[in-house]
């Protein structure tokens, strides 16, 4: 008998993480202890199961790998296929990219941060997109989500999809306004053996068309949600909260739940891009937080119709628990060496014009983008080795405290940890990426944190 690596598994390594194993066209990635990885590599060849070349410790490891379904036994030697053989990438590990493949759109959203209605940024050519895919493959990227503008507007959309799948990069999500989500699009994804989530904006019953700038979008997106539910494609939604749709939140969440939507993120209107002309519709931070406090009991009264995140201050965990996403650490933790933004360590956003930035808000303003490398002059792999991008995402909490000494003595220093870098970039024009996030600061220091916890103690006690 011989050991054989399961057909859909591949051996991979990255700088500082050399012992990786990934599943073909999947979001599954794991990193093994060095001794386990060495035993696995030794077993993936022509060495018989009972060979004295395996130490007792290695045999125990291999038995565990058999039980875990990583290895299987065969009667004859089965060497690793070319795709399975160990491949090491010269760069740091990056799990996923959120990729804007176009700056064009078929809506005229009044708040668009990239001014897609006027195609201000435009879109990369197909060859430029295929080159980006090649760079992703060369860096060992595992998953991608596609956005725009409106990603489905591209007539060569499925050329890009096919290139990604050929490169063993799973498409997890398509961000869309829903206008072009139809049977044909879903058929083409099913034919390729994948069912990505369709994440579609929904800005309130009888309010959606106004924000999206053209009539009929609300009807179209509800049809798209229903179709995805019928076809078993997962869906999520985004809700931009402003003065005109605050009162519609409760009924809109209930409707989204009925339409099969599984997740919803709610954030207040941001005054950037086209949104600069909407200051009269914007709500304040305090108005936003109070709206959430008012709504949370209603959310549970309605049976928690979906999984919801309200800004960074509340997210339900089923019907009986919750988390506060912006609460990063416990006060008693020694976290000065923690990464300033954990999300940015494994996720990147690529703008339509090629900037590699940690997140959408940081790429939404010129002042934020200008700090970071561009694919037109720097390869993805190079950016993940030596660039300001790596310098930024590797910043530690101690670096933030050095820049903001007043925060170091705050009793919420660890919980807040400076707040969200993306929000800081968006509201500050990207001038000081290490500035204090005033929203998160106010959440903790002005009593909203206590109010959420007190409210939830009451809500969960009743349920």
GROMACS .gro file of C-alpha atoms in nm:
model
  463
    1UNK     CA    1   0.000   0.000   0.000
    2UNK     CA    2   0.105   0.357  -0.071
    3UNK     CA    3  -0.002   0.704   0.030
    4UNK     CA    4  -0.164   0.935  -0.221
    5UNK     CA    5  -0.254   1.302  -0.187
    6UNK     CA    6  -0.624   1.357  -0.254
    7UNK     CA    7  -0.675   1.462  -0.616
    8UNK     CA    8  -0.809   1.810  -0.542
    9UNK     CA    9  -0.532   1.911  -0.300
   10UNK     CA   10  -0.215   2.106  -0.387
   11UNK     CA   11   0.103   2.181  -0.194
   12UNK     CA   12   0.183   2.552  -0.181
   13UNK     CA   13   0.408   2.792   0.007
   14UNK     CA   14   0.456   3.166   0.046
   15UNK     CA   15   0.716   3.388   0.205
   16UNK     CA   16   0.701   3.324   0.582
   17UNK     CA   17   0.426   3.063   0.525
   18UNK     CA   18   0.600   2.777   0.340
   19UNK     CA   19   0.379   2.488   0.454
   20UNK     CA   20   0.045   2.547   0.283
   21UNK     CA   21  -0.210   2.308   0.142
   22UNK     CA   22  -0.498   2.430  -0.076
   23UNK     CA   23  -0.801   2.270  -0.232
   24UNK     CA   24  -0.855   2.315  -0.606
   25UNK     CA   25  -1.091   2.602  -0.694
   26UNK     CA   26  -1.185   2.651  -0.332
   27UNK     CA   27  -1.147   2.901  -0.051
   28UNK     CA   28  -0.985   2.632   0.166
   29UNK     CA   29  -0.627   2.709   0.272
   30UNK     CA   30  -0.443   2.570   0.571
   31UNK     CA   31  -0.088   2.585   0.700
   32UNK     CA   32   0.070   2.288   0.873
   33UNK     CA   33   0.346   2.256   1.132
   34UNK     CA   34   0.681   2.195   0.961
   35UNK     CA   35   0.717   1.835   1.084
   36UNK     CA   36   0.368   1.746   0.960
   37UNK     CA   37   0.436   1.903   0.621
   38UNK     CA   38   0.765   1.719   0.580
   39UNK     CA   39   0.599   1.388   0.658
   40UNK     CA   40   0.324   1.467   0.407
   41UNK     CA   41   0.576   1.551   0.135
   42UNK     CA   42   0.770   1.232   0.202
   43UNK     CA   43   0.450   1.026   0.178
   44UNK     CA   44   0.340   1.173  -0.155
   45UNK     CA   45   0.550   0.949  -0.372
   46UNK     CA   46   0.661   0.589  -0.401
   47UNK     CA   47   0.738   0.505  -0.038
   48UNK     CA   48   0.527   0.211   0.088
   49UNK     CA   49   0.304   0.269   0.389
   50UNK     CA   50   0.504   0.032   0.609
   51UNK     CA   51   0.845   0.154   0.499
   52UNK     CA   52   1.108   0.192   0.774
   53UNK     CA   53   1.183   0.531   0.617
   54UNK     CA   54   0.886   0.660   0.816
   55UNK     CA   55   0.962   0.717   1.183
   56UNK     CA   56   0.700   0.621   1.444
   57UNK     CA   57   0.617   0.989   1.482
   58UNK     CA   58   0.574   1.027   1.106
   59UNK     CA   59   0.353   0.719   1.087
   60UNK     CA   60   0.129   0.867   1.354
   61UNK     CA   61   0.114   1.194   1.159
   62UNK     CA   62   0.027   1.012   0.837
   63UNK     CA   63  -0.247   0.812   1.009
   64UNK     CA   64  -0.399   1.141   1.122
   65UNK     CA   65  -0.375   1.283   0.768
   66UNK     CA   66  -0.555   0.973   0.641
   67UNK     CA   67  -0.834   1.025   0.893
   68UNK     CA   68  -0.859   1.393   0.795
   69UNK     CA   69  -0.903   1.301   0.429
   70UNK     CA   70  -0.583   1.467   0.312
   71UNK     CA   71  -0.420   1.137   0.219
   72UNK     CA   72  -0.566   0.812   0.094
   73UNK     CA   73  -0.415   0.468   0.044
   74UNK     CA   74  -0.363   0.305  -0.296
   75UNK     CA   75  -0.234  -0.031  -0.412
   76UNK     CA   76   0.023   0.122  -0.647
   77UNK     CA   77   0.246   0.430  -0.627
   78UNK     CA   78   0.072   0.746  -0.748
   79UNK     CA   79   0.312   1.040  -0.781
   80UNK     CA   80   0.193   1.395  -0.743
   81UNK     CA   81   0.042   1.544  -1.056
   82UNK     CA   82   0.208   1.856  -1.198
   83UNK     CA   83  -0.066   2.071  -1.042
   84UNK     CA   84  -0.021   1.907  -0.701
   85UNK     CA   85   0.356   1.945  -0.679
   86UNK     CA   86   0.492   2.190  -0.429
   87UNK     CA   87   0.500   2.546  -0.556
   88UNK     CA   88   0.642   2.834  -0.360
   89UNK     CA   89   0.545   3.195  -0.426
   90UNK     CA   90   0.808   3.464  -0.359
   91UNK     CA   91   0.561   3.703  -0.198
   92UNK     CA   92   0.363   3.725   0.125
   93UNK     CA   93   0.034   3.539   0.138
   94UNK     CA   94  -0.276   3.719   0.010
   95UNK     CA   95  -0.602   3.530   0.044
   96UNK     CA   96  -0.846   3.737  -0.160
   97UNK     CA   97  -0.882   4.038  -0.389
   98UNK     CA   98  -1.190   4.255  -0.432
   99UNK     CA   99  -1.144   4.359  -0.793
  100UNK     CA  100  -1.322   4.643  -0.970
  101UNK     CA  101  -1.313   4.535  -1.334
  102UNK     CA  102  -1.489   4.846  -1.462
  103UNK     CA  103  -1.563   5.202  -1.361
  104UNK     CA  104  -1.871   5.210  -1.585
  105UNK     CA  105  -2.228   5.160  -1.467
  106UNK     CA  106  -2.586   5.143  -1.596
  107UNK     CA  107  -2.728   5.327  -1.294
  108UNK     CA  108  -2.685   5.690  -1.197
  109UNK     CA  109  -2.637   5.650  -0.823
  110UNK     CA  110  -2.647   5.984  -0.648
  111UNK     CA  111  -2.381   5.877  -0.396
  112UNK     CA  112  -2.132   5.690  -0.618
  113UNK     CA  113  -1.782   5.734  -0.478
  114UNK     CA  114  -1.614   5.668  -0.814
  115UNK     CA  115  -1.856   5.879  -1.022
  116UNK     CA  116  -1.939   5.577  -1.236
  117UNK     CA  117  -2.242   5.749  -1.396
  118UNK     CA  118  -1.998   5.967  -1.590
  119UNK     CA  119  -1.746   5.682  -1.638
  120UNK     CA  120  -1.482   5.903  -1.476
  121UNK     CA  121  -1.235   5.616  -1.435
  122UNK     CA  122  -1.337   5.402  -1.733
  123UNK     CA  123  -1.233   5.039  -1.745
  124UNK     CA  124  -0.926   4.829  -1.820
  125UNK     CA  125  -0.910   4.643  -2.151
  126UNK     CA  126  -0.964   4.269  -2.165
  127UNK     CA  127  -0.591   4.213  -2.215
  128UNK     CA  128  -0.517   4.428  -1.912
  129UNK     CA  129  -0.766   4.224  -1.709
  130UNK     CA  130  -0.613   3.897  -1.827
  131UNK     CA  131  -0.272   4.028  -1.727
  132UNK     CA  132  -0.408   4.100  -1.379
  133UNK     CA  133  -0.537   3.742  -1.362
  134UNK     CA  134  -0.191   3.615  -1.457
  135UNK     CA  135  -0.042   3.827  -1.181
  136UNK     CA  136  -0.294   3.692  -0.931
  137UNK     CA  137  -0.204   3.336  -1.028
  138UNK     CA  138   0.168   3.413  -1.000
  139UNK     CA  139   0.113   3.544  -0.646
  140UNK     CA  140  -0.089   3.240  -0.535
  141UNK     CA  141  -0.419   3.420  -0.487
  142UNK     CA  142  -0.704   3.189  -0.384
  143UNK     CA  143  -1.029   3.384  -0.421
  144UNK     CA  144  -1.166   3.697  -0.585
  145UNK     CA  145  -1.485   3.901  -0.571
  146UNK     CA  146  -1.583   4.105  -0.876
  147UNK     CA  147  -1.730   4.453  -0.868
  148UNK     CA  148  -1.748   4.777  -1.066
  149UNK     CA  149  -1.909   5.010  -1.151
  150UNK     CA  150  -2.137   4.735  -1.271
  151UNK     CA  151  -1.923   4.429  -1.340
  152UNK     CA  152  -2.189   4.255  -1.552
  153UNK     CA  153  -2.183   4.543  -1.802
  154UNK     CA  154  -1.863   4.407  -1.953
  155UNK     CA  155  -1.938   4.209  -2.269
  156UNK     CA  156  -1.621   4.010  -2.201
  157UNK     CA  157  -1.723   3.939  -1.840
  158UNK     CA  158  -1.713   3.562  -1.883
  159UNK     CA  159  -1.376   3.578  -2.057
  160UNK     CA  160  -1.247   3.718  -1.729
  161UNK     CA  161  -1.441   3.458  -1.530
  162UNK     CA  162  -1.294   3.175  -1.738
  163UNK     CA  163  -0.942   3.309  -1.700
  164UNK     CA  164  -0.984   3.320  -1.322
  165UNK     CA  165  -1.118   2.966  -1.305
  166UNK     CA  166  -0.839   2.841  -1.531
  167UNK     CA  167  -0.594   3.001  -1.287
  168UNK     CA  168  -0.760   2.810  -0.999
  169UNK     CA  169  -0.899   3.130  -0.845
  170UNK     CA  170  -1.249   3.093  -0.704
  171UNK     CA  171  -1.502   3.371  -0.765
  172UNK     CA  172  -1.686   3.404  -0.435
  173UNK     CA  173  -1.897   3.716  -0.494
  174UNK     CA  174  -2.030   3.936  -0.772
  175UNK     CA  175  -2.132   4.285  -0.664
  176UNK     CA  176  -2.419   4.412  -0.878
  177UNK     CA  177  -2.711   4.652  -0.893
  178UNK     CA  178  -2.923   4.357  -1.010
  179UNK     CA  179  -3.035   4.501  -1.343
  180UNK     CA  180  -2.841   4.243  -1.545
  181UNK     CA  181  -2.886   3.944  -1.314
  182UNK     CA  182  -3.098   3.705  -1.520
  183UNK     CA  183  -3.145   3.338  -1.606
  184UNK     CA  184  -2.873   3.351  -1.870
  185UNK     CA  185  -2.611   3.488  -1.630
  186UNK     CA  186  -2.696   3.225  -1.367
  187UNK     CA  187  -2.693   2.952  -1.633
  188UNK     CA  188  -2.341   3.048  -1.736
  189UNK     CA  189  -2.215   3.032  -1.379
  190UNK     CA  190  -2.381   2.695  -1.323
  191UNK     CA  191  -2.227   2.562  -1.644
  192UNK     CA  192  -1.890   2.649  -1.493
  193UNK     CA  193  -1.970   2.465  -1.171
  194UNK     CA  194  -1.979   2.764  -0.937
  195UNK     CA  195  -2.247   2.962  -0.755
  196UNK     CA  196  -2.100   3.290  -0.633
  197UNK     CA  197  -2.293   3.518  -0.402
  198UNK     CA  198  -2.468   3.806  -0.573
  199UNK     CA  199  -2.434   4.104  -0.344
  200UNK     CA  200  -2.683   4.371  -0.448
  201UNK     CA  201  -2.763   4.714  -0.310
  202UNK     CA  202  -3.110   4.768  -0.169
  203UNK     CA  203  -3.173   5.113  -0.026
  204UNK     CA  204  -3.524   5.083   0.105
  205UNK     CA  205  -3.878   5.005  -0.005
  206UNK     CA  206  -4.003   5.292  -0.223
  207UNK     CA  207  -3.667   5.466  -0.173
  208UNK     CA  208  -3.431   5.262  -0.387
  209UNK     CA  209  -3.501   5.419  -0.727
  210UNK     CA  210  -3.434   5.769  -0.599
  211UNK     CA  211  -3.084   5.688  -0.474
  212UNK     CA  212  -3.000   5.479  -0.781
  213UNK     CA  213  -3.097   5.761  -1.013
  214UNK     CA  214  -3.321   5.576  -1.261
  215UNK     CA  215  -3.675   5.434  -1.240
  216UNK     CA  216  -3.743   5.062  -1.215
  217UNK     CA  217  -3.426   4.956  -1.031
  218UNK     CA  218  -3.612   4.856  -0.714
  219UNK     CA  219  -3.841   4.627  -0.911
  220UNK     CA  220  -3.543   4.483  -1.097
  221UNK     CA  221  -3.334   4.412  -0.790
  222UNK     CA  222  -3.626   4.245  -0.610
  223UNK     CA  223  -3.669   4.025  -0.917
  224UNK     CA  224  -3.295   3.947  -0.907
  225UNK     CA  225  -3.311   3.845  -0.539
  226UNK     CA  226  -3.611   3.622  -0.608
  227UNK     CA  227  -3.441   3.460  -0.905
  228UNK     CA  228  -3.126   3.389  -0.707
  229UNK     CA  229  -3.337   3.236  -0.429
  230UNK     CA  230  -3.517   3.017  -0.682
  231UNK     CA  231  -3.186   2.906  -0.835
  232UNK     CA  232  -3.007   2.856  -0.500
  233UNK     CA  233  -2.750   3.129  -0.555
  234UNK     CA  234  -2.655   3.296  -0.225
  235UNK     CA  235  -2.726   3.668  -0.191
  236UNK     CA  236  -2.623   3.959   0.027
  237UNK     CA  237  -2.717   4.326   0.031
  238UNK     CA  238  -2.591   4.674   0.118
  239UNK     CA  239  -2.815   4.952   0.254
  240UNK     CA  240  -2.702   5.316   0.238
  241UNK     CA  241  -2.875   5.494   0.525
  242UNK     CA  242  -2.985   5.857   0.476
  243UNK     CA  243  -3.267   6.086   0.584
  244UNK     CA  244  -3.499   5.958   0.314
  245UNK     CA  245  -3.487   5.587   0.399
  246UNK     CA  246  -3.432   5.563   0.775
  247UNK     CA  247  -3.799   5.487   0.836
  248UNK     CA  248  -3.794   5.215   0.569
  249UNK     CA  249  -3.521   5.008   0.733
  250UNK     CA  250  -3.740   4.767   0.929
  251UNK     CA  251  -3.976   4.672   0.649
  252UNK     CA  252  -3.688   4.657   0.402
  253UNK     CA  253  -3.497   4.407   0.617
  254UNK     CA  254  -3.809   4.192   0.648
  255UNK     CA  255  -3.856   4.203   0.271
  256UNK     CA  256  -3.494   4.110   0.203
  257UNK     CA  257  -3.530   3.813   0.436
  258UNK     CA  258  -3.839   3.700   0.246
  259UNK     CA  259  -3.646   3.735  -0.081
  260UNK     CA  260  -3.380   3.496   0.044
  261UNK     CA  261  -3.112   3.752   0.120
  262UNK     CA  262  -2.875   3.608   0.378
  263UNK     CA  263  -2.661   3.904   0.484
  264UNK     CA  264  -2.705   4.281   0.501
  265UNK     CA  265  -2.460   4.561   0.577
  266UNK     CA  266  -2.599   4.902   0.669
  267UNK     CA  267  -2.389   5.220   0.670
  268UNK     CA  268  -2.478   5.586   0.657
  269UNK     CA  269  -2.431   5.793   0.343
  270UNK     CA  270  -2.070   5.893   0.287
  271UNK     CA  271  -2.004   6.237   0.141
  272UNK     CA  272  -1.752   6.152  -0.131
  273UNK     CA  273  -1.765   6.138  -0.509
  274UNK     CA  274  -2.118   6.206  -0.630
  275UNK     CA  275  -2.231   6.200  -0.267
  276UNK     CA  276  -2.075   6.541  -0.208
  277UNK     CA  277  -2.388   6.692  -0.362
  278UNK     CA  278  -2.612   6.514  -0.110
  279UNK     CA  279  -2.512   6.682   0.214
  280UNK     CA  280  -2.874   6.775   0.283
  281UNK     CA  281  -2.968   6.404   0.286
  282UNK     CA  282  -2.684   6.291   0.511
  283UNK     CA  283  -2.736   6.194   0.873
  284UNK     CA  284  -2.492   6.250   1.156
  285UNK     CA  285  -2.301   5.982   1.339
  286UNK     CA  286  -2.525   6.020   1.645
  287UNK     CA  287  -2.838   5.996   1.430
  288UNK     CA  288  -2.702   5.678   1.273
  289UNK     CA  289  -2.615   5.515   1.604
  290UNK     CA  290  -2.950   5.609   1.758
  291UNK     CA  291  -3.132   5.468   1.456
  292UNK     CA  292  -2.957   5.136   1.513
  293UNK     CA  293  -3.042   5.135   1.884
  294UNK     CA  294  -3.405   5.196   1.794
  295UNK     CA  295  -3.406   4.925   1.530
  296UNK     CA  296  -3.222   4.638   1.704
  297UNK     CA  297  -3.519   4.532   1.924
  298UNK     CA  298  -3.741   4.536   1.615
  299UNK     CA  299  -3.490   4.315   1.434
  300UNK     CA  300  -3.529   4.048   1.700
  301UNK     CA  301  -3.905   4.096   1.722
  302UNK     CA  302  -3.913   4.016   1.350
  303UNK     CA  303  -3.724   3.691   1.409
  304UNK     CA  304  -3.382   3.810   1.289
  305UNK     CA  305  -3.476   3.774   0.919
  306UNK     CA  306  -3.111   3.764   0.804
  307UNK     CA  307  -2.759   3.825   0.933
  308UNK     CA  308  -2.711   4.198   0.972
  309UNK     CA  309  -2.419   4.430   1.036
  310UNK     CA  310  -2.500   4.785   1.141
  311UNK     CA  311  -2.194   4.994   1.058
  312UNK     CA  312  -1.919   4.851   1.275
  313UNK     CA  313  -2.115   4.867   1.597
  314UNK     CA  314  -2.345   4.564   1.587
  315UNK     CA  315  -2.376   4.228   1.418
  316UNK     CA  316  -2.611   3.952   1.521
  317UNK     CA  317  -2.495   3.595   1.569
  318UNK     CA  318  -2.811   3.400   1.498
  319UNK     CA  319  -3.105   3.476   1.727
  320UNK     CA  320  -2.928   3.452   2.060
  321UNK     CA  321  -2.597   3.633   2.044
  322UNK     CA  322  -2.420   3.932   1.893
  323UNK     CA  323  -2.079   4.086   1.842
  324UNK     CA  324  -1.952   4.442   1.817
  325UNK     CA  325  -1.726   4.432   1.509
  326UNK     CA  326  -1.534   4.748   1.596
  327UNK     CA  327  -1.437   4.601   1.934
  328UNK     CA  328  -1.104   4.462   1.822
  329UNK     CA  329  -0.942   4.341   2.142
  330UNK     CA  330  -0.999   4.301   2.514
  331UNK     CA  331  -0.857   4.567   2.742
  332UNK     CA  332  -0.643   4.318   2.932
  333UNK     CA  333  -0.470   4.195   2.616
  334UNK     CA  334  -0.112   4.290   2.537
  335UNK     CA  335  -0.185   4.385   2.179
  336UNK     CA  336   0.069   4.655   2.088
  337UNK     CA  337   0.223   4.412   1.838
  338UNK     CA  338  -0.111   4.323   1.678
  339UNK     CA  339  -0.170   4.429   1.317
  340UNK     CA  340  -0.347   4.763   1.296
  341UNK     CA  341  -0.594   4.615   1.044
  342UNK     CA  342  -0.632   4.238   1.048
  343UNK     CA  343  -0.859   4.236   0.742
  344UNK     CA  344  -0.598   4.410   0.528
  345UNK     CA  345  -0.343   4.137   0.604
  346UNK     CA  346  -0.530   3.893   0.381
  347UNK     CA  347  -0.758   4.104   0.155
  348UNK     CA  348  -0.684   4.367  -0.110
  349UNK     CA  349  -0.892   4.597  -0.328
  350UNK     CA  350  -0.784   4.671  -0.686
  351UNK     CA  351  -0.937   4.984  -0.840
  352UNK     CA  352  -1.046   5.003  -1.207
  353UNK     CA  353  -0.730   5.200  -1.282
  354UNK     CA  354  -0.504   4.947  -1.113
  355UNK     CA  355  -0.427   5.081  -0.767
  356UNK     CA  356  -0.363   4.812  -0.506
  357UNK     CA  357  -0.511   4.937  -0.179
  358UNK     CA  358  -0.622   4.767   0.144
  359UNK     CA  359  -0.996   4.838   0.101
  360UNK     CA  360  -1.259   5.021  -0.104
  361UNK     CA  361  -1.278   5.332   0.118
  362UNK     CA  362  -0.902   5.377   0.094
  363UNK     CA  363  -0.923   5.359  -0.284
  364UNK     CA  364  -1.227   5.585  -0.308
  365UNK     CA  365  -1.032   5.910  -0.268
  366UNK     CA  366  -0.732   6.029  -0.466
  367UNK     CA  367  -0.548   6.115  -0.146
  368UNK     CA  368  -0.576   5.753  -0.036
  369UNK     CA  369  -0.484   5.592  -0.368
  370UNK     CA  370  -0.173   5.801  -0.422
  371UNK     CA  371   0.011   5.627  -0.139
  372UNK     CA  372  -0.015   5.282  -0.294
  373UNK     CA  373   0.140   5.093  -0.588
  374UNK     CA  374  -0.031   5.052  -0.924
  375UNK     CA  375  -0.041   4.737  -1.136
  376UNK     CA  376   0.069   4.941  -1.437
  377UNK     CA  377   0.412   4.990  -1.281
  378UNK     CA  378   0.437   4.726  -1.006
  379UNK     CA  379   0.339   4.360  -1.026
  380UNK     CA  380   0.108   4.214  -0.764
  381UNK     CA  381   0.379   3.978  -0.645
  382UNK     CA  382   0.627   4.265  -0.612
  383UNK     CA  383   0.374   4.474  -0.422
  384UNK     CA  384   0.337   4.183  -0.179
  385UNK     CA  385   0.710   4.177  -0.117
  386UNK     CA  386   0.842   4.531  -0.093
  387UNK     CA  387   0.609   4.829  -0.129
  388UNK     CA  388   0.420   5.084   0.074
  389UNK     CA  389   0.126   4.844   0.056
  390UNK     CA  390   0.321   4.588   0.260
  391UNK     CA  391   0.455   4.857   0.492
  392UNK     CA  392   0.102   4.977   0.559
  393UNK     CA  393  -0.070   4.645   0.618
  394UNK     CA  394   0.216   4.536   0.843
  395UNK     CA  395   0.175   4.838   1.071
  396UNK     CA  396   0.117   4.753   1.434
  397UNK     CA  397  -0.095   4.905   1.703
  398UNK     CA  398   0.219   5.044   1.865
  399UNK     CA  399   0.282   5.245   1.545
  400UNK     CA  400  -0.064   5.396   1.577
  401UNK     CA  401  -0.005   5.490   1.940
  402UNK     CA  402   0.325   5.654   1.850
  403UNK     CA  403   0.136   5.864   1.594
  404UNK     CA  404  -0.155   5.930   1.833
  405UNK     CA  405  -0.011   5.945   2.187
  406UNK     CA  406  -0.340   6.068   2.328
  407UNK     CA  407  -0.504   5.737   2.236
  408UNK     CA  408  -0.247   5.531   2.424
  409UNK     CA  409  -0.374   5.647   2.762
  410UNK     CA  410  -0.744   5.600   2.675
  411UNK     CA  411  -0.922   5.329   2.870
  412UNK     CA  412  -1.060   5.195   2.542
  413UNK     CA  413  -0.721   5.186   2.368
  414UNK     CA  414  -0.728   4.813   2.299
  415UNK     CA  415  -1.097   4.778   2.220
  416UNK     CA  416  -1.094   5.070   1.977
  417UNK     CA  417  -0.737   5.021   1.846
  418UNK     CA  418  -0.765   5.338   1.641
  419UNK     CA  419  -1.080   5.236   1.457
  420UNK     CA  420  -1.108   5.177   1.083
  421UNK     CA  421  -0.827   5.290   0.850
  422UNK     CA  422  -1.061   5.291   0.552
  423UNK     CA  423  -1.306   5.526   0.719
  424UNK     CA  424  -1.019   5.754   0.818
  425UNK     CA  425  -0.902   5.767   0.455
  426UNK     CA  426  -1.250   5.834   0.317
  427UNK     CA  427  -1.345   6.116   0.555
  428UNK     CA  428  -0.998   6.270   0.566
  429UNK     CA  429  -0.920   6.258   0.196
  430UNK     CA  430  -0.640   6.011   0.255
  431UNK     CA  431  -0.400   6.271   0.389
  432UNK     CA  432  -0.324   6.099   0.720
  433UNK     CA  433  -0.388   5.725   0.710
  434UNK     CA  434  -0.290   5.690   1.077
  435UNK     CA  435  -0.533   5.952   1.205
  436UNK     CA  436  -0.788   5.867   1.473
  437UNK     CA  437  -1.120   5.727   1.352
  438UNK     CA  438  -1.362   5.970   1.512
  439UNK     CA  439  -1.664   5.743   1.462
  440UNK     CA  440  -1.512   5.455   1.655
  441UNK     CA  441  -1.369   5.689   1.916
  442UNK     CA  442  -1.712   5.842   1.975
  443UNK     CA  443  -1.875   5.499   1.988
  444UNK     CA  444  -1.662   5.401   2.286
  445UNK     CA  445  -1.607   5.733   2.461
  446UNK     CA  446  -1.956   5.880   2.425
  447UNK     CA  447  -2.142   5.587   2.575
  448UNK     CA  448  -2.273   5.407   2.266
  449UNK     CA  449  -2.074   5.095   2.351
  450UNK     CA  450  -2.243   5.068   2.691
  451UNK     CA  451  -2.583   5.143   2.539
  452UNK     CA  452  -2.549   4.858   2.289
  453UNK     CA  453  -2.448   4.609   2.557
  454UNK     CA  454  -2.723   4.719   2.794
  455UNK     CA  455  -2.980   4.703   2.516
  456UNK     CA  456  -2.871   4.356   2.410
  457UNK     CA  457  -2.881   4.226   2.767
  458UNK     CA  458  -3.246   4.331   2.775
  459UNK     CA  459  -3.327   4.203   2.425
  460UNK     CA  460  -3.169   3.861   2.473
  461UNK     CA  461  -3.324   3.823   2.818
  462UNK     CA  462  -3.668   3.857   2.658
  463UNK     CA  463  -3.600   3.613   2.375
   0.00000   0.00000   0.00000
